[in-house]
Amino acid sequence: MDELSLNTPIEYLNGLGTEKAKLIKSHLNIYTCEDFLNYFPFRYIDKSKIYLVSQINNSSTIEIQLKGRIIDIKEKVLKKRKTLSAIFEDSSGKIELVWFKYTNWFMDSIPLNVEVLIFGKINKFNGLLTMAHPEVEKFSEVNFKNVALDPVYSNSLKIQKRGINQRFIKKIIKEILDKLKSKIFENFSEPIIKNFRLISRVEAYQEIHFPTNYINLQKAEYRIKFEEIFFFQLGLSLQKLYRKSTIPGTPFPKVGNYFNNFYTNHLPFPLTSAQKKVIKEIRNDLKKNVQMNRLLQGDVGSGKTIVALLCMLLAMDNNFQACMLAPTEILITQHYNSIVSLLKDFDITIELLTGSTTSAKRKQIFNDLESGKLNILLGTHAILEDKVKFKKLSLAIVDEQHRFGVEQRSKLWKKNTIPPHILVMTATPIPRTLAMSYYSDLDVSIIDELPQGRKPIKTFYKMDSDRLAVFGFVKEQIKIGRQVYFVYPLIEESEVLNYKDLMDGYESITRSFPMPEYQVSIVHGKMNKIDRDFEMNRFLNGETQIMVATTVIEVGVNVPNATVMVIESAEKFGLSQLHQLRGRVGRGFDQSYCILMIKSELSPEAQKRILTMCETNDGFKIAEADLEIRGPGNILGTQQSGNIEFKKINLLQDKDIVSLSKSCIDHLLLEDPKLQLIKNEPIKNFFIKNYKNKFQWSIIS
Ligand code: ADP
Ligand code: MG
């Protein structure tokens, strides 16, 4: 056979014919020698201890190792099925070994009456100790230097039956490692290896597959994790550098009359210092010749909308158009109403575009957008349609960006020849580790302060049996002039069920809160816009005291007089959704409450969510808990996490490595933004070969 390389397809490996190669490709997704090296064990078995049969504890479920002899072997027929059965004996006793699946070849290969090591899980079967499908090795052939930690690879039974078992995989990987050692090149620079105390790449591969001891295994894992997150973050950081150095932006040189007049005479309240700080950061971006791509994070109620408005005024001062997107019609309509009222003394034209905009109105909006007569457009996804063309759009704001994907953001880029500045706002905080990995191509501003006088929302959980008391509490709150939400979950599988749940709830609430003393609004996704607006407005104006709704009111809705949020079947909601819903109250000066109605039996995960909600109001803590419960993939959605899967690093458990690597990259790119220094050549070469096509841009060539 010719010399192997990392790219050699696996069918050229010794002992791997086309048939086995095909199975491995389709089941394990391994195509080349390199893929095999990157097929890391998912656990290791400690074979350093040898047990005696007499020491076996009946309830033991771990895999153990025994040393002795197989003294008898025969086929048995059990319920018409053949099984292979053997007797194993050591100095202290006997157990039975059983194989339910085997070949003649396998049967003949079992060593009889010689010293062997067997390894597997013990079961008790008809009062007899048995071990099913044990691994059997002749004692004389065991290489004790290497057995301390035995790798276990994930594998499917289907291919195991065809001979691709653990032993086979280990053999192949060992062969590849032996032959390709010299081709596993270092991909870090000397200083990085030294500063971060990394073992060499070859060593890491050797130890991750065949660890000589725990300490070396840990070093190998550290190195491989570091490398994995490093190159991913490097891609994002280079992308950001590329954007800043290559993609032009429209500078807003002027802070003019619109901004200044509003700031001095029309602000409805003094800004918090956190709001001032982020406005400064944004203004700084907008002065430059570079497109802004900024993420504005601020917990629910921190006051992001006014920041967005001030930014749009900066666009007006410089004679440009601006637009703002929100995920739901209710939310954007509310933004529209409040912005129109705040800007009523200004000669700025503002329109609203949603799915329910009439075609005559649309036509007018499209015309005015293209002629430049329209200054600010607010809307839902409808804004993203190709038909929507601006004369000179230079600022696009996306509210509640977690509801939008990267793809939608990139559609906004294309709405102007020079891409508009982009400000995405989110109340769903992104845990730091995720921000440092998946989002590191954005600049981040944080509003880390709530407007003065806000009291933390008190959160409780209650069972159905407490319902009367809950209703009593709600009545007290209404008596002192407050308003209340009752929210029902959306169950994705069945719209009919949702509707029924909601309507049943509505009926029982109107029974317990009868007219004319109480007025109840209802809002859900199936209502037409006119009815929905009508109901929303009644609640907003305080004509109704109770709002019964589905999660359509989840994001953004702002009724500061509402102080109680009752969430029905709270166990069915995700954490960030619960947090968003809770954010609908506590928006004024009064003490607010969130009541989570739950069933008595909850899954451990649901329990964790409910308890987290009761424990903290802090969006960042909630985001961390959410990450812990659901994992990063689920939080980001495929759109954002889909471009890379991590093999070894766990963004949750390996937070430290994530930050170390990020600071390493910041240093690296500060000194050598295009990776042109000789010492950084290994990094550059490896990145180009393995990562470049995974990212949209790159400034290195
Ligand atoms: P979010 O960040 O959740 O979008 P909003 O922008 O909707 O928050 O603001 C929440 C509420 O707080 C609104 O009623 C808004 O008018 C009010 N608000 C915002 N900033 C301040 C401030 N600096 N002082 C007092 N109230 C404020
Ligand atoms: Mg908001």
XYZ file of C-alpha atoms and ligand atoms in Angstrom:
729
model
C 0.000 0.000 0.000
C 1.119 3.537 -0.839
C 2.023 5.980 1.806
C -0.974 7.155 3.819
C -1.924 10.785 4.118
C -4.568 12.481 6.233
C -6.755 12.762 3.169
C -6.505 9.107 2.200
C -9.984 7.635 1.901
C -10.598 4.934 4.472
C -11.046 2.114 1.960
C -7.278 2.151 1.446
C -6.611 1.189 5.046
C -5.444 -2.319 5.853
C -8.295 -4.639 6.708
C -10.956 -2.258 5.476
C -12.515 -3.446 2.264
C -15.038 -1.458 0.299
C -17.935 -3.016 2.158
C -16.757 -2.081 5.643
C -15.655 1.314 4.394
C -19.136 1.923 3.090
C -20.687 1.049 6.438
C -18.312 3.292 8.305
C -19.025 6.163 5.973
C -22.747 5.881 6.243
C -22.964 5.087 9.956
C -20.096 6.994 11.478
C -19.669 9.729 8.914
C -15.973 8.964 8.587
C -14.477 9.331 5.111
C -10.767 9.922 5.507
C -7.941 9.011 7.837
C -8.218 12.464 9.320
C -11.904 11.933 10.071
C -10.912 8.798 11.934
C -8.394 10.699 14.033
C -11.085 13.196 14.864
C -13.438 10.448 15.913
C -12.785 10.878 19.608
C -13.758 8.335 22.259
C -16.850 9.393 24.150
C -15.688 7.721 27.350
C -12.892 5.644 28.817
C -12.989 2.468 30.834
C -10.723 2.087 33.780
C -9.132 -1.311 33.431
C -6.543 -0.777 36.077
C -8.423 -2.873 38.605
C -8.972 -6.627 38.434
C -11.839 -8.031 40.502
C -12.440 -11.502 41.918
C -15.708 -13.339 41.292
C -16.233 -13.488 45.053
C -16.053 -9.700 45.252
C -18.886 -9.173 42.814
C -21.724 -7.315 44.355
C -25.116 -8.404 43.025
C -26.276 -4.931 42.382
C -23.145 -3.837 40.607
C -23.934 -2.230 37.295
C -20.528 -1.003 36.325
C -18.323 -2.802 33.911
C -15.641 -4.778 35.637
C -12.597 -6.794 34.753
C -11.877 -10.342 35.874
C -8.843 -12.550 35.396
C -9.152 -16.333 35.056
C -9.850 -19.121 32.555
C -12.693 -20.100 30.299
C -13.112 -23.781 31.082
C -16.040 -24.765 28.935
C -17.908 -23.414 25.952
C -21.009 -24.676 24.159
C -23.991 -23.643 22.082
C -27.374 -23.712 23.732
C -30.833 -23.402 22.236
C -33.010 -21.023 24.177
C -36.537 -20.416 22.875
C -35.508 -21.586 19.406
C -32.581 -19.196 19.424
C -29.010 -20.317 19.575
C -26.804 -18.721 22.206
C -23.199 -19.275 23.025
C -22.473 -20.012 26.646
C -19.171 -20.401 28.461
C -18.026 -20.959 32.005
C -15.424 -18.636 33.408
C -13.549 -19.450 36.561
C -11.057 -17.680 38.783
C -9.562 -18.680 42.132
C -12.697 -17.543 43.949
C -15.630 -18.735 41.859
C -17.421 -19.140 38.546
C -19.686 -17.086 36.338
C -21.405 -17.735 33.041
C -20.510 -15.831 29.901
C -23.205 -15.471 27.246
C -23.295 -14.316 23.654
C -26.623 -13.919 21.931
C -25.083 -12.986 18.634
C -21.957 -14.590 17.297
C -20.416 -16.291 14.313
C -18.695 -19.673 14.039
C -15.464 -17.846 13.500
C -15.969 -15.985 16.727
C -16.782 -19.178 18.632
C -13.579 -20.788 17.479
C -11.542 -17.752 18.456
C -12.440 -17.922 22.156
C -9.309 -19.073 24.010
C -9.982 -22.097 26.235
C -8.030 -23.032 29.355
C -5.534 -20.234 29.110
C -5.341 -17.158 31.287
C -7.642 -14.443 30.017
C -8.929 -11.052 31.036
C -12.631 -10.611 30.568
C -14.461 -7.341 30.737
C -18.143 -6.464 30.850
C -21.241 -5.877 32.938
C -22.449 -8.439 35.452
C -26.105 -9.511 35.481
C -27.906 -11.865 37.770
C -29.934 -14.322 35.741
C -31.898 -17.151 37.389
C -29.741 -16.754 40.459
C -26.602 -17.121 38.384
C -23.999 -14.468 37.788
C -23.590 -13.873 34.077
C -21.726 -11.503 31.850
C -23.233 -10.864 28.425
C -21.019 -10.110 25.448
C -17.822 -9.744 27.457
C -14.595 -8.649 25.883
C -12.095 -11.488 26.082
C -8.356 -11.077 25.727
C -5.501 -13.508 26.351
C -3.610 -12.297 29.359
C -0.313 -12.845 27.612
C -1.349 -10.501 24.803
C -2.473 -7.605 26.898
C -0.177 -4.648 26.655
C -0.315 -3.411 30.217
C 1.357 -0.174 29.414
C -1.697 0.868 27.488
C -4.658 -0.667 29.218
C -5.140 1.705 32.100
C -7.748 3.790 30.315
C -9.480 2.085 27.496
C -11.245 4.302 24.955
C -14.848 3.623 24.042
C -16.092 4.934 20.718
C -19.706 5.494 19.925
C -20.845 2.881 17.521
C -24.033 1.359 16.211
C -25.062 -2.216 16.867
C -25.750 -2.662 13.217
C -22.160 -2.199 12.159
C -20.835 -3.896 15.253
C -22.492 -7.050 13.985
C -20.625 -6.644 10.727
C -17.295 -6.720 12.502
C -16.800 -3.028 13.114
C -16.562 -3.333 16.868
C -14.561 -1.422 19.462
C -11.526 -3.587 18.954
C -11.645 -3.012 15.209
C -12.013 0.757 15.521
C -9.145 0.888 17.993
C -6.954 -1.144 15.687
C -7.625 1.160 12.740
C -7.026 4.314 14.731
C -3.839 2.898 16.135
C -2.614 2.094 12.668
C -3.427 5.567 11.399
C -1.747 7.195 14.358
C 1.387 5.098 13.912
C 1.648 5.830 10.224
C 0.598 9.458 10.198
C 2.313 10.805 13.282
C 4.671 12.866 11.199
C 1.770 14.484 9.364
C -0.105 15.809 12.346
C 1.346 19.291 12.146
C 1.348 21.822 14.903
C -1.239 24.527 14.299
C -0.354 26.989 17.025
C 2.539 29.389 17.307
C 5.329 28.819 19.827
C 4.203 31.641 22.138
C 0.648 30.333 22.316
C 1.815 26.807 23.067
C 4.006 28.156 25.810
C 1.588 30.650 27.327
C -1.341 28.309 27.414
C 0.742 25.264 28.331
C -0.495 23.170 25.493
C 0.921 19.760 24.749
C 1.848 19.182 21.126
C -0.835 18.301 18.649
C 0.563 14.820 17.961
C 0.729 14.053 21.635
C -2.810 15.267 22.073
C -4.100 12.911 19.386
C -2.098 10.035 20.784
C -3.343 10.591 24.324
C -6.948 11.299 23.489
C -7.225 7.919 21.782
C -4.856 5.893 23.922
C -4.309 7.701 27.196
C -1.335 6.586 29.221
C -2.875 8.034 32.378
C -5.541 10.461 33.604
C -3.280 13.453 33.728
C -2.144 13.052 30.175
C -5.709 12.495 29.067
C -6.743 15.748 30.687
C -3.927 17.582 28.971
C -4.977 16.111 25.651
C -8.602 17.058 26.158
C -7.624 20.571 27.126
C -5.510 20.992 24.043
C -8.165 19.621 21.706
C -10.924 21.730 23.217
C -8.792 24.838 23.112
C -7.985 24.236 19.477
C -11.599 23.605 18.592
C -12.974 26.801 20.095
C -9.929 28.818 19.067
C -10.358 28.308 15.352
C -14.064 28.869 15.519
C -13.686 32.133 17.397
C -10.853 33.107 15.108
C -13.199 32.767 12.147
C -15.744 35.051 13.741
C -13.155 37.585 14.808
C -11.643 37.682 11.331
C -15.113 38.102 9.920
C -15.633 41.106 12.149
C -12.263 42.590 11.208
C -13.063 42.078 7.571
C -16.364 43.829 7.928
C -14.764 46.742 9.713
C -11.910 47.143 7.278
C -13.626 46.403 4.011
C -17.345 47.003 4.127
C -18.107 50.687 4.027
C -20.792 52.264 6.129
C -22.615 55.525 5.775
C -21.181 57.948 8.265
C -23.580 60.093 10.265
C -21.340 63.100 10.833
C -24.013 65.346 12.244
C -25.828 65.400 15.527
C -28.522 67.808 14.466
C -31.756 69.387 15.355
C -33.941 66.298 15.508
C -31.746 64.528 18.005
C -30.915 67.595 20.075
C -34.439 68.939 20.156
C -35.839 65.596 21.224
C -33.091 65.036 23.748
C -33.541 68.419 25.417
C -37.279 68.990 25.101
C -39.152 65.789 24.450
C -37.656 62.975 26.477
C -40.522 61.576 28.553
C -38.134 60.741 31.401
C -34.480 61.244 32.258
C -32.362 58.495 30.708
C -30.572 56.037 32.933
C -26.813 56.233 32.823
C -26.768 52.821 31.146
C -28.995 54.162 28.372
C -26.719 57.187 27.957
C -23.675 54.931 27.817
C -25.036 52.770 24.998
C -26.243 55.786 23.031
C -22.692 57.092 23.198
C -21.333 53.746 21.987
C -23.749 53.718 19.092
C -23.060 57.329 18.147
C -19.400 56.541 18.124
C -20.001 53.710 15.645
C -22.187 55.847 13.441
C -19.578 58.536 13.020
C -17.232 56.162 11.289
C -16.943 55.093 7.706
C -17.692 51.569 8.767
C -20.921 49.665 8.927
C -22.198 49.243 12.456
C -23.272 45.755 13.558
C -24.203 46.071 17.153
C -26.133 43.915 19.545
C -27.969 45.840 22.229
C -28.709 43.626 25.196
C -30.907 44.840 27.969
C -33.192 42.962 30.256
C -36.937 43.306 29.833
C -38.030 46.776 30.823
C -34.554 48.297 30.689
C -35.694 50.810 28.089
C -34.307 49.804 24.730
C -37.052 51.437 22.697
C -36.078 55.002 23.521
C -32.493 54.187 22.567
C -33.737 52.908 19.216
C -35.743 56.067 18.710
C -32.781 58.338 19.412
C -30.713 56.405 16.890
C -33.378 56.867 14.265
C -33.312 60.590 14.958
C -29.585 60.581 14.231
C -30.395 59.053 10.853
C -32.960 61.815 10.288
C -30.388 64.478 11.170
C -28.179 63.140 8.414
C -30.947 62.940 5.883
C -31.335 59.189 5.732
C -34.176 56.752 6.126
C -34.446 54.284 9.000
C -36.507 51.200 9.649
C -37.363 49.041 12.609
C -38.469 45.414 12.632
C -40.284 43.518 15.327
C -41.421 39.897 15.331
C -45.124 40.410 16.004
C -47.761 42.746 14.735
C -48.883 43.628 18.246
C -45.424 44.687 19.259
C -44.598 46.746 16.200
C -48.020 48.401 16.308
C -47.303 49.404 19.853
C -43.907 50.794 18.877
C -45.572 52.632 16.034
C -48.163 54.230 18.318
C -45.661 55.314 20.921
C -43.123 56.623 18.400
C -45.778 58.537 16.479
C -46.931 60.144 19.692
C -43.409 60.958 20.883
C -42.586 62.552 17.523
C -45.858 64.326 16.966
C -44.193 67.751 16.973
C -41.587 66.717 14.432
C -41.891 66.855 10.656
C -41.004 63.191 10.263
C -43.174 60.790 8.318
C -43.605 57.375 9.868
C -45.515 54.391 8.498
C -46.363 50.885 9.635
C -46.091 47.862 7.345
C -47.417 44.471 8.426
C -49.257 41.496 7.012
C -52.543 43.305 7.504
C -51.607 46.500 5.685
C -54.104 47.014 2.846
C -52.809 46.888 -0.690
C -53.641 50.525 -1.358
C -51.678 51.544 1.719
C -48.813 49.288 0.709
C -48.606 50.901 -2.674
C -48.428 54.313 -1.112
C -45.749 53.153 1.347
C -43.648 51.605 -1.418
C -43.859 54.774 -3.481
C -42.989 57.047 -0.616
C -40.112 54.828 0.416
C -38.588 54.951 -3.046
C -39.117 58.656 -3.481
C -37.656 59.319 -0.077
C -40.768 61.013 1.212
C -41.157 58.413 3.940
C -38.564 58.754 6.710
C -39.188 55.911 9.105
C -40.754 52.557 8.342
C -41.769 50.227 11.126
C -42.926 46.719 10.401
C -42.883 42.994 10.804
C -41.099 40.517 8.484
C -43.038 42.231 5.713
C -40.207 44.778 5.526
C -37.813 42.061 4.386
C -39.720 41.359 1.179
C -37.892 42.264 -2.010
C -40.640 44.641 -3.027
C -39.767 46.924 -0.156
C -37.159 49.301 -1.593
C -35.739 52.353 0.117
C -34.254 55.473 -1.387
C -31.464 55.768 1.168
C -31.826 53.420 4.091
C -28.922 53.795 6.449
C -30.139 52.351 9.736
C -32.073 49.164 10.402
C -33.098 48.213 13.909
C -34.295 44.750 14.810
C -36.218 44.398 18.050
C -36.230 41.080 19.884
C -33.642 39.707 17.537
C -33.783 36.199 19.001
C -36.891 35.756 16.901
C -34.965 36.444 13.719
C -32.238 34.425 12.082
C -28.934 35.455 10.638
C -30.445 35.095 7.207
C -33.007 37.767 7.892
C -30.347 40.078 9.167
C -28.454 39.612 5.942
C -31.563 40.532 3.957
C -31.478 43.900 5.647
C -27.888 44.353 4.517
C -29.075 44.238 0.956
C -31.676 46.968 1.307
C -29.135 49.612 0.346
C -26.063 49.692 -1.922
C -23.950 50.539 1.081
C -25.299 48.204 3.760
C -27.249 50.053 6.455
C -26.033 50.193 10.016
C -27.615 47.383 11.948
C -28.703 47.508 15.554
C -30.213 44.327 16.914
C -31.886 44.450 20.288
C -32.635 41.584 22.578
C -34.009 41.105 26.049
C -33.052 37.467 26.025
C -29.535 37.737 27.265
C -26.983 35.598 25.615
C -24.795 33.810 28.139
C -21.246 35.071 28.046
C -19.777 31.897 26.663
C -22.180 31.964 23.746
C -21.628 35.657 23.201
C -17.915 34.971 23.020
C -18.337 32.227 20.513
C -21.387 32.408 18.318
C -21.910 36.131 18.527
C -18.387 37.387 18.525
C -18.821 38.951 15.101
C -21.115 41.562 16.635
C -20.165 44.440 18.884
C -22.139 44.353 22.076
C -23.695 47.117 24.165
C -25.411 46.304 27.409
C -28.040 48.246 29.340
C -27.254 46.863 32.756
C -29.553 49.043 34.806
C -33.296 49.397 35.136
C -35.000 52.804 35.319
C -35.184 54.107 38.857
C -37.922 53.047 41.193
C -38.568 49.636 39.697
C -39.235 47.015 42.318
C -38.156 43.460 41.672
C -41.109 41.342 40.586
C -42.221 38.787 43.173
C -42.635 35.367 41.644
C -44.491 32.364 43.105
C -45.749 29.071 41.884
C -49.248 27.848 42.706
C -51.195 24.647 42.103
C -54.661 24.398 40.680
C -56.015 23.845 44.187
C -54.812 27.357 45.092
C -56.808 28.905 42.298
C -59.414 30.539 44.523
C -56.735 32.254 46.532
C -55.018 33.394 43.338
C -58.263 34.864 42.040
C -58.779 36.574 45.406
C -55.348 38.151 45.124
C -56.068 39.289 41.586
C -59.282 40.943 42.785
C -57.384 42.844 45.479
C -54.958 44.164 42.904
C -57.769 45.232 40.612
C -59.433 46.970 43.529
C -56.403 49.194 43.975
C -56.501 50.056 40.300
C -54.060 47.596 38.742
C -54.376 45.386 35.694
C -53.725 41.689 35.247
C -52.638 39.285 32.510
C -53.642 35.640 32.261
C -51.509 33.837 29.693
C -52.155 30.423 28.166
C -49.489 28.336 26.474
C -49.282 27.696 22.781
C -48.946 24.039 22.064
C -47.310 23.722 18.720
C -48.921 20.454 17.704
C -52.483 21.508 18.043
C -53.957 24.859 17.309
C -57.407 23.528 18.072
C -56.334 22.503 21.558
C -54.766 25.874 22.192
C -57.862 27.645 21.241
C -59.960 25.394 23.438
C -57.643 25.895 26.432
C -57.754 29.598 25.966
C -61.514 29.791 25.499
C -62.158 27.544 28.522
C -59.880 29.767 30.549
C -61.590 32.870 29.266
C -64.987 31.497 30.238
C -63.919 30.525 33.723
C -62.323 33.930 34.221
C -65.415 35.810 33.058
C -67.408 33.662 35.487
C -65.125 34.478 38.407
C -64.719 38.104 37.346
C -68.246 39.020 36.245
C -69.371 42.158 34.458
C -70.004 44.932 35.104
C -67.568 45.026 37.978
C -64.828 43.539 35.822
C -64.036 43.961 32.155
C -62.024 41.245 30.454
C -60.100 41.526 27.156
C -58.986 38.598 25.097
C -56.247 38.495 22.463
C -54.970 35.581 20.421
C -53.341 34.844 17.098
C -56.496 33.798 15.297
C -58.275 37.111 15.757
C -58.324 39.600 12.942
C -56.296 42.735 13.344
C -59.207 45.071 13.951
C -60.599 43.058 16.856
C -57.171 42.465 18.266
C -56.226 46.145 18.156
C -59.549 47.008 19.684
C -58.967 44.645 22.603
C -55.317 45.651 23.042
C -56.322 49.295 23.139
C -59.041 48.724 25.688
C -56.507 47.119 27.972
C -53.874 49.745 27.232
C -56.330 52.543 28.071
C -57.367 50.863 31.283
C -60.934 50.145 30.123
C -60.444 46.468 30.875
C -58.657 45.179 33.940
C -57.907 41.695 32.753
C -56.175 40.549 29.607
C -56.550 36.890 28.705
C -54.039 36.013 25.998
C -51.821 33.484 24.344
C -48.128 34.164 24.007
C -48.838 36.762 21.310
C -48.216 39.268 24.073
C -44.916 37.654 24.981
C -42.474 40.182 23.660
C -42.310 43.880 24.076
C -45.869 44.697 25.075
C -45.820 47.636 27.456
C -48.669 48.413 29.849
C -46.991 49.926 32.920
C -50.148 49.767 35.036
C -50.302 45.956 34.779
C -48.904 44.394 37.958
C -49.912 40.747 37.893
C -48.918 38.144 35.355
C -50.612 34.792 35.841
C -49.078 32.127 33.608
C -51.294 29.080 33.174
C -49.612 25.668 32.719
C -46.331 27.401 33.368
C -44.513 24.077 33.194
C -45.099 24.037 29.461
C -43.086 27.199 28.812
C -39.374 27.516 28.257
C -37.307 29.675 30.581
C -36.692 32.563 28.272
C -40.352 32.648 27.376
C -41.338 32.740 31.055
C -38.877 35.526 31.641
C -40.219 37.492 28.689
C -43.779 37.036 29.872
C -42.891 38.110 33.376
C -41.316 41.186 31.814
C -44.779 42.384 30.847
C -45.277 43.439 34.472
C -43.005 45.439 36.726
C -42.806 48.193 34.144
C -44.112 50.944 36.396
C -43.494 52.008 39.969
C -45.857 49.561 41.657
C -44.914 46.227 43.179
C -45.615 43.538 40.588
C -46.209 39.809 40.819
C -45.783 36.819 38.592
C -47.786 33.724 39.462
C -46.841 30.455 37.827
C -49.755 28.024 37.786
C -48.423 24.460 37.668
C -49.469 20.852 37.871
C -48.416 18.866 40.901
C -46.177 16.497 38.977
C -43.398 18.112 37.031
C -40.480 16.730 35.096
C -37.122 17.539 36.694
C -36.437 20.031 33.926
C -39.758 21.811 34.390
C -39.091 21.925 38.114
C -35.737 23.519 37.508
C -37.309 26.139 35.249
C -40.020 27.048 37.741
C -37.586 27.249 40.658
C -35.146 29.359 38.669
C -37.959 31.796 37.907
C -38.914 32.025 41.578
C -35.315 32.537 42.625
C -34.155 35.290 40.324
C -35.243 38.223 38.196
C -31.841 38.532 36.610
C -32.038 37.808 32.910
C -28.393 36.781 32.716
C -28.769 34.186 35.438
C -31.856 32.891 33.713
C -30.011 32.655 30.439
C -27.238 30.648 32.098
C -29.753 28.271 33.632
C -31.468 27.935 30.290
C -28.183 27.074 28.642
C -27.592 24.453 31.293
C -31.007 22.881 30.819
C -31.247 22.992 27.054
C -27.736 23.186 25.682
C -26.438 25.770 23.218
C -27.810 24.152 20.071
C -31.385 24.503 21.232
C -30.911 28.033 22.392
C -29.378 29.336 19.231
C -31.527 27.337 16.857
C -30.077 25.650 13.832
C -29.767 28.852 11.912
C -27.128 30.111 14.234
C -25.472 27.023 15.604
C -25.760 24.948 12.459
C -22.597 26.136 10.785
C -20.380 24.262 13.150
C -20.730 21.430 15.597
C -18.307 21.097 18.419
C -16.826 17.678 18.971
C -15.127 18.019 22.272
C -15.705 21.402 23.841
C -18.823 21.960 25.902
C -19.580 25.664 26.021
C -21.199 25.217 29.377
C -18.611 23.182 31.241
C -15.628 24.647 29.501
C -16.363 28.325 30.083
C -12.796 28.964 31.163
C -11.344 27.584 27.978
C -13.776 29.689 25.954
C -12.633 32.905 27.631
C -8.962 31.974 27.548
C -9.126 31.297 23.867
C -11.025 34.521 23.231
C -8.411 36.604 25.017
C -5.707 34.713 23.175
C -7.306 35.652 19.858
C -7.786 39.278 20.851
C -4.079 39.502 21.563
C -3.142 37.676 18.430
C -5.207 39.838 16.095
C -4.173 43.046 17.775
C -0.589 42.249 16.926
C -1.153 40.554 13.596
C -4.641 41.202 12.172
C -3.924 39.529 8.845
C -1.852 36.696 10.256
C 1.184 37.726 8.268
C 3.896 37.124 10.850
C 6.009 34.056 10.302
C 5.372 32.727 13.786
C 1.650 32.690 13.050
C 1.974 30.754 9.841
C 0.833 27.445 11.385
C -2.360 29.117 12.580
C -3.008 30.720 9.238
C -2.381 27.570 7.231
C -4.571 25.446 9.425
C -7.354 28.003 9.375
C -7.328 28.307 5.608
C -7.327 24.570 5.141
C -10.013 23.688 7.645
C -12.163 26.659 8.520
C -12.123 29.329 5.889
C -15.107 28.077 3.919
C -17.209 27.860 7.067
C -17.213 31.610 7.384
C -18.678 34.236 5.152
C -15.623 36.419 5.002
C -11.969 36.353 5.559
C -9.280 38.947 5.431
C -6.444 36.514 5.225
C -5.370 34.879 2.015
P -37.523 47.056 26.768
O -36.063 47.239 26.993
O -38.056 45.852 27.448
O -37.908 47.146 25.324
P -39.052 49.478 26.955
O -38.250 50.270 26.023
O -40.352 48.950 26.469
O -38.209 48.270 27.539
O -39.247 50.308 28.293
C -39.968 49.799 29.391
C -40.722 50.873 30.108
O -39.830 51.702 30.793
C -41.495 51.765 29.192
O -42.704 52.113 29.819
C -40.616 52.978 29.044
O -41.335 54.132 28.724
C -39.993 53.059 30.412
N -38.667 53.664 30.449
C -37.665 53.474 29.578
N -36.577 54.162 29.955
C -36.894 54.795 31.107
C -36.194 55.674 31.988
N -34.939 56.048 31.761
N -36.854 56.131 33.070
C -38.130 55.764 33.312
N -38.843 54.958 32.529
C -38.245 54.481 31.427
Mg -38.800 46.042 23.947
